[in-house]
Tab-separated table of N, CA and C in Angstrom:
chain	number	residue	atom	x	y	z
Q	15	MET	N	188.186	-24.902	19.826
Q	15	MET	CA	188.797	-23.587	19.751
Q	15	MET	C	189.549	-23.320	21.051
Q	16	ASN	N	190.737	-22.794	20.930
Q	16	ASN	CA	191.564	-22.487	22.074
Q	16	ASN	C	191.852	-20.990	22.067
Q	17	PRO	N	190.975	-20.177	22.684
Q	17	PRO	CA	191.137	-18.719	22.604
Q	17	PRO	C	192.396	-18.225	23.305
Q	18	THR	N	192.896	-17.111	22.809
Q	18	THR	CA	194.051	-16.462	23.398
Q	18	THR	C	193.809	-14.960	23.407
Q	19	ASN	N	194.536	-14.249	24.223
Q	19	ASN	CA	194.411	-12.796	24.272
Q	19	ASN	C	195.499	-12.161	23.432
Q	20	TYR	N	195.168	-11.002	22.855
Q	20	TYR	CA	196.124	-10.239	22.068
Q	20	TYR	C	195.842	-8.771	22.323
Q	21	THR	N	196.852	-8.012	22.655
Q	21	THR	CA	196.680	-6.596	22.957
Q	21	THR	C	197.123	-5.771	21.759
Q	22	ILE	N	196.274	-4.827	21.353
Q	22	ILE	CA	196.648	-3.932	20.257
Q	22	ILE	C	196.445	-2.489	20.704
Q	23	ARG	N	197.154	-1.590	20.078
Q	23	ARG	CA	196.999	-0.164	20.348
Q	23	ARG	C	196.298	0.464	19.150
Q	24	ILE	N	195.176	1.108	19.418
Q	24	ILE	CA	194.465	1.826	18.364
Q	24	ILE	C	194.003	3.162	18.922
Q	25	ASP	N	193.730	4.069	18.025
Q	25	ASP	CA	193.246	5.386	18.389
Q	25	ASP	C	191.974	5.253	19.234
Q	26	LYS	N	191.890	6.047	20.298
Q	26	LYS	CA	190.772	5.980	21.228
Q	26	LYS	C	189.429	6.225	20.528
Q	27	GLN	N	189.391	7.237	19.648
Q	27	GLN	CA	188.139	7.552	18.948
Q	27	GLN	C	187.763	6.455	17.963
Q	28	LEU	N	188.755	5.895	17.278
Q	28	LEU	CA	188.490	4.796	16.345
Q	28	LEU	C	187.898	3.606	17.088
Q	29	LYS	N	188.452	3.285	18.252
Q	29	LYS	CA	187.932	2.172	19.044
Q	29	LYS	C	186.487	2.440	19.451
Q	30	ALA	N	186.194	3.663	19.908
Q	30	ALA	CA	184.830	4.000	20.331
Q	30	ALA	C	183.863	3.900	19.153
Q	31	ASP	N	184.263	4.463	18.000
Q	31	ASP	CA	183.394	4.418	16.821
Q	31	ASP	C	183.147	2.983	16.364
Q	32	ALA	N	184.212	2.190	16.321
Q	32	ALA	CA	184.080	0.800	15.888
Q	32	ALA	C	183.245	-0.003	16.878
Q	33	THR	N	183.467	0.218	18.157
Q	33	THR	CA	182.688	-0.483	19.188
Q	33	THR	C	181.210	-0.163	19.041
Q	34	ASN	N	180.883	1.105	18.848
Q	34	ASN	CA	179.479	1.493	18.662
Q	34	ASN	C	178.882	0.836	17.426
Q	35	LEU	N	179.614	0.862	16.322
Q	35	LEU	CA	179.119	0.251	15.086
Q	35	LEU	C	178.846	-1.227	15.286
Q	36	PHE	N	179.832	-1.952	15.800
Q	36	PHE	CA	179.676	-3.394	15.921
Q	36	PHE	C	178.656	-3.775	16.992
Q	37	ASP	N	178.552	-2.969	18.047
Q	37	ASP	CA	177.497	-3.211	19.033
Q	37	ASP	C	176.127	-3.072	18.381
Q	38	ASP	N	175.974	-2.049	17.533
Q	38	ASP	CA	174.709	-1.866	16.825
Q	38	ASP	C	174.397	-3.035	15.902
Q	39	LEU	N	175.450	-3.669	15.383
Q	39	LEU	CA	175.267	-4.819	14.496
Q	39	LEU	C	175.096	-6.129	15.268
Q	40	GLY	N	175.220	-6.056	16.589
Q	40	GLY	CA	175.010	-7.242	17.416
Q	40	GLY	C	176.233	-8.116	17.574
Q	41	ILE	N	177.394	-7.597	17.219
Q	41	ILE	CA	178.637	-8.337	17.443
Q	41	ILE	C	179.592	-7.402	18.162
Q	42	GLY	N	180.337	-7.897	19.070
Q	42	GLY	CA	181.284	-7.045	19.779
Q	42	GLY	C	182.498	-6.756	18.919
Q	43	LEU	N	183.343	-5.882	19.418
Q	43	LEU	CA	184.572	-5.551	18.712
Q	43	LEU	C	185.440	-6.795	18.541
Q	44	ALA	N	185.548	-7.611	19.573
Q	44	ALA	CA	186.346	-8.845	19.478
Q	44	ALA	C	185.780	-9.772	18.406
Q	45	GLY	N	184.453	-9.863	18.340
Q	45	GLY	CA	183.814	-10.690	17.317
Q	45	GLY	C	184.099	-10.190	15.913
Q	46	ALA	N	184.063	-8.862	15.750
Q	46	ALA	CA	184.349	-8.275	14.436
Q	46	ALA	C	185.797	-8.537	14.031
Q	47	ILE	N	186.712	-8.403	14.976
Q	47	ILE	CA	188.123	-8.657	14.671
Q	47	ILE	C	188.326	-10.126	14.309
Q	48	THR	N	187.673	-11.016	15.032
Q	48	THR	CA	187.762	-12.447	14.724
Q	48	THR	C	187.216	-12.728	13.335
Q	49	MET	N	186.084	-12.105	12.987
Q	49	MET	CA	185.512	-12.285	11.644
Q	49	MET	C	186.498	-11.829	10.576
Q	50	PHE	N	187.106	-10.663	10.803
Q	50	PHE	CA	188.089	-10.139	9.850
Q	50	PHE	C	189.237	-11.125	9.674
Q	51	LEU	N	189.798	-11.603	10.784
Q	51	LEU	CA	190.939	-12.513	10.712
Q	51	LEU	C	190.576	-13.827	10.024
Q	52	LYS	N	189.411	-14.384	10.329
Q	52	LYS	CA	188.985	-15.640	9.687
Q	52	LYS	C	188.818	-15.456	8.184
Q	53	GLN	N	188.222	-14.333	7.790
Q	53	GLN	CA	188.029	-14.074	6.364
Q	53	GLN	C	189.372	-13.876	5.662
Q	54	ALA	N	190.299	-13.174	6.320
Q	54	ALA	CA	191.629	-12.964	5.741
Q	54	ALA	C	192.340	-14.306	5.535
Q	55	VAL	N	192.260	-15.179	6.522
Q	55	VAL	CA	192.890	-16.499	6.411
Q	55	VAL	C	192.208	-17.304	5.308
Q	56	ARG	N	190.892	-17.255	5.249
Q	56	ARG	CA	190.140	-17.998	4.233
Q	56	ARG	C	190.531	-17.536	2.819
Q	57	GLU	N	190.642	-16.214	2.629
Q	57	GLU	CA	190.931	-15.667	1.302
Q	57	GLU	C	192.431	-15.522	1.030
Q	58	GLN	N	193.249	-15.639	2.084
Q	58	GLN	CA	194.700	-15.464	1.977
Q	58	GLN	C	195.057	-14.072	1.441
Q	59	ARG	N	194.305	-13.074	1.938
Q	59	ARG	CA	194.545	-11.682	1.568
Q	59	ARG	C	193.710	-10.807	2.489
Q	60	ILE	N	193.927	-9.497	2.425
Q	60	ILE	CA	193.045	-8.586	3.149
Q	60	ILE	C	191.674	-8.705	2.491
Q	61	PRO	N	190.627	-8.969	3.249
Q	61	PRO	CA	189.328	-9.307	2.647
Q	61	PRO	C	188.505	-8.119	2.159
Q	62	PHE	N	189.145	-7.080	1.735
Q	62	PHE	CA	188.458	-5.949	1.112
Q	62	PHE	C	189.488	-5.203	0.281
Q	63	GLU	N	188.994	-4.408	-0.632
Q	63	GLU	CA	189.896	-3.659	-1.495
Q	63	GLU	C	190.479	-2.479	-0.728
Q	64	VAL	N	191.777	-2.360	-0.760
Q	64	VAL	CA	192.456	-1.234	-0.139
Q	64	VAL	C	192.732	-0.253	-1.277
Q	65	PHE	N	191.841	0.708	-1.421
Q	65	PHE	CA	191.928	1.633	-2.547
Q	65	PHE	C	191.623	3.031	-2.077
Q	66	ARG	N	192.389	3.940	-2.571
Q	66	ARG	CA	192.167	5.337	-2.270
Q	66	ARG	C	192.026	6.068	-3.597
Q	67	GLU	N	191.091	6.988	-3.674
Q	67	GLU	CA	190.928	7.768	-4.893
Q	67	GLU	C	192.243	8.470	-5.205
Q	68	PRO	N	192.657	8.452	-6.472
Q	68	PRO	CA	193.906	9.128	-6.809
Q	68	PRO	C	193.797	10.637	-6.613
Q	69	THR	N	194.902	11.231	-6.211
Q	69	THR	CA	194.932	12.679	-6.015
Q	69	THR	C	194.980	13.367	-7.375
Q	70	GLU	N	194.765	14.675	-7.358
Q	70	GLU	CA	194.810	15.447	-8.594
Q	70	GLU	C	196.180	15.348	-9.254
Q	71	SER	N	197.243	15.394	-8.456
Q	71	SER	CA	198.590	15.304	-9.024
Q	71	SER	C	198.854	13.919	-9.618
Q	72	THR	N	198.295	12.872	-9.006
Q	72	THR	CA	198.452	11.522	-9.553
Q	72	THR	C	197.725	11.407	-10.893
Q	73	LEU	N	196.504	11.942	-10.953
Q	73	LEU	CA	195.749	11.906	-12.203
Q	73	LEU	C	196.474	12.682	-13.302
Q	74	LYS	N	197.076	13.814	-12.937
Q	74	LYS	CA	197.844	14.612	-13.896
Q	74	LYS	C	199.046	13.819	-14.407
Q	75	ALA	N	199.744	13.129	-13.510
Q	75	ALA	CA	200.907	12.327	-13.904
Q	75	ALA	C	200.500	11.173	-14.816
Q	76	ILE	N	199.368	10.551	-14.526
Q	76	ILE	CA	198.876	9.459	-15.371
Q	76	ILE	C	198.568	9.985	-16.771
Q	77	LYS	N	197.877	11.129	-16.821
Q	77	LYS	CA	197.534	11.725	-18.114
Q	77	LYS	C	198.796	12.081	-18.897
Q	78	GLU	N	199.785	12.645	-18.211
Q	78	GLU	CA	201.044	13.016	-18.854
Q	78	GLU	C	201.764	11.780	-19.384
Q	79	SER	N	201.793	10.699	-18.602
Q	79	SER	CA	202.475	9.486	-19.056
Q	79	SER	C	201.752	8.866	-20.248
Q	80	GLU	N	200.421	8.940	-20.258
Q	80	GLU	CA	199.669	8.424	-21.409
Q	80	GLU	C	199.985	9.236	-22.666
Q	81	GLU	N	200.125	10.548	-22.517
Q	81	GLU	CA	200.482	11.425	-23.642
Q	81	GLU	C	201.874	11.070	-24.176
Q	82	ILE	N	202.806	10.792	-23.287
Q	82	ILE	CA	204.164	10.426	-23.704
Q	82	ILE	C	204.150	9.113	-24.478
Q	83	VAL	N	203.361	8.152	-23.997
Q	83	VAL	CA	203.285	6.853	-24.674
Q	83	VAL	C	202.626	7.002	-26.044
Q	84	GLU	N	201.576	7.821	-26.114
Q	84	GLU	CA	200.848	7.989	-27.377
Q	84	GLU	C	201.633	8.821	-28.393
Q	85	ASN	N	202.417	9.772	-27.932
Q	85	ASN	CA	203.158	10.663	-28.824
Q	85	ASN	C	204.617	10.808	-28.375
Q	86	PRO	N	205.391	9.744	-28.459
Q	86	PRO	CA	206.767	9.800	-27.943
Q	86	PRO	C	207.652	10.818	-28.661
Q	87	SER	N	207.378	11.099	-29.929
Q	87	SER	CA	208.242	12.032	-30.659
Q	87	SER	C	208.069	13.476	-30.185
Q	88	ASN	N	207.016	13.768	-29.432
Q	88	ASN	CA	206.783	15.116	-28.908
Q	88	ASN	C	207.516	15.377	-27.594
Q	89	HIS	N	208.269	14.401	-27.108
Q	89	HIS	CA	208.880	14.523	-25.786
Q	89	HIS	C	210.370	14.219	-25.848
Q	90	LYS	N	211.093	14.828	-24.941
Q	90	LYS	CA	212.543	14.664	-24.876
Q	90	LYS	C	212.893	13.249	-24.416
Q	91	HIS	N	213.945	12.694	-24.999
Q	91	HIS	CA	214.419	11.361	-24.636
Q	91	HIS	C	215.877	11.463	-24.200
Q	92	TYR	N	216.283	10.544	-23.346
Q	92	TYR	CA	217.652	10.509	-22.848
Q	92	TYR	C	218.231	9.132	-23.085
Q	93	ALA	N	219.525	9.101	-23.353
Q	93	ALA	CA	220.217	7.831	-23.580
Q	93	ALA	C	220.443	7.077	-22.275
Q	94	ASN	N	220.564	7.844	-21.169
Q	94	ASN	CA	220.795	7.206	-19.876
Q	94	ASN	C	220.396	8.175	-18.757
Q	95	ALA	N	220.435	7.695	-17.550
Q	95	ALA	CA	220.006	8.494	-16.399
Q	95	ALA	C	220.914	9.705	-16.181
Q	96	GLN	N	222.215	9.528	-16.388
Q	96	GLN	CA	223.135	10.644	-16.169
Q	96	GLN	C	222.837	11.798	-17.125
Q	97	GLU	N	222.509	11.466	-18.355
Q	97	GLU	CA	222.148	12.494	-19.336
Q	97	GLU	C	220.904	13.271	-18.869
Q	98	MET	N	219.949	12.571	-18.327
Q	98	MET	CA	218.742	13.211	-17.815
Q	98	MET	C	219.070	14.097	-16.608
Q	99	ILE	N	219.885	13.592	-15.689
Q	99	ILE	CA	220.254	14.370	-14.501
Q	99	ILE	C	221.004	15.636	-14.906
Q	100	ASP	N	221.926	15.510	-15.851
Q	100	ASP	CA	222.659	16.683	-16.326
Q	100	ASP	C	221.714	17.728	-16.910
Q	101	ASP	N	220.711	17.273	-17.663
Q	101	ASP	CA	219.736	18.193	-18.251
Q	101	ASP	C	218.898	18.869	-17.176
Q	102	ILE	N	218.513	18.130	-16.165
Q	102	ILE	CA	217.722	18.685	-15.065
Q	102	ILE	C	218.521	19.748	-14.318
Q	103	LEU	N	219.797	19.517	-14.106
Q	103	LEU	CA	220.633	20.410	-13.316
Q	103	LEU	C	221.118	21.638	-14.083
Q	104	LYS	N	220.810	21.715	-15.372
Q	104	LYS	CA	221.228	22.892	-16.164
Q	104	LYS	C	220.569	24.146	-15.638
């Protein structure tokens, strides 16, 4: 292994919280970062799911789109984008 240094900028509180967590787990912050990088290289992806709960407006949009797909005749249709824009601007 040929170690090298790398400087990163992170929020001061995030660094303190992460340092405390990893110290409690018996690995330093550098060790945790190395573990993350090795796992990412091994899996060829971010080694955890990057997911955020959908917002209320996102859930509403999903429900609305499902309704349109299930009942297309109940919704307005446009022949092209310009027709839709003209209708919106009325």
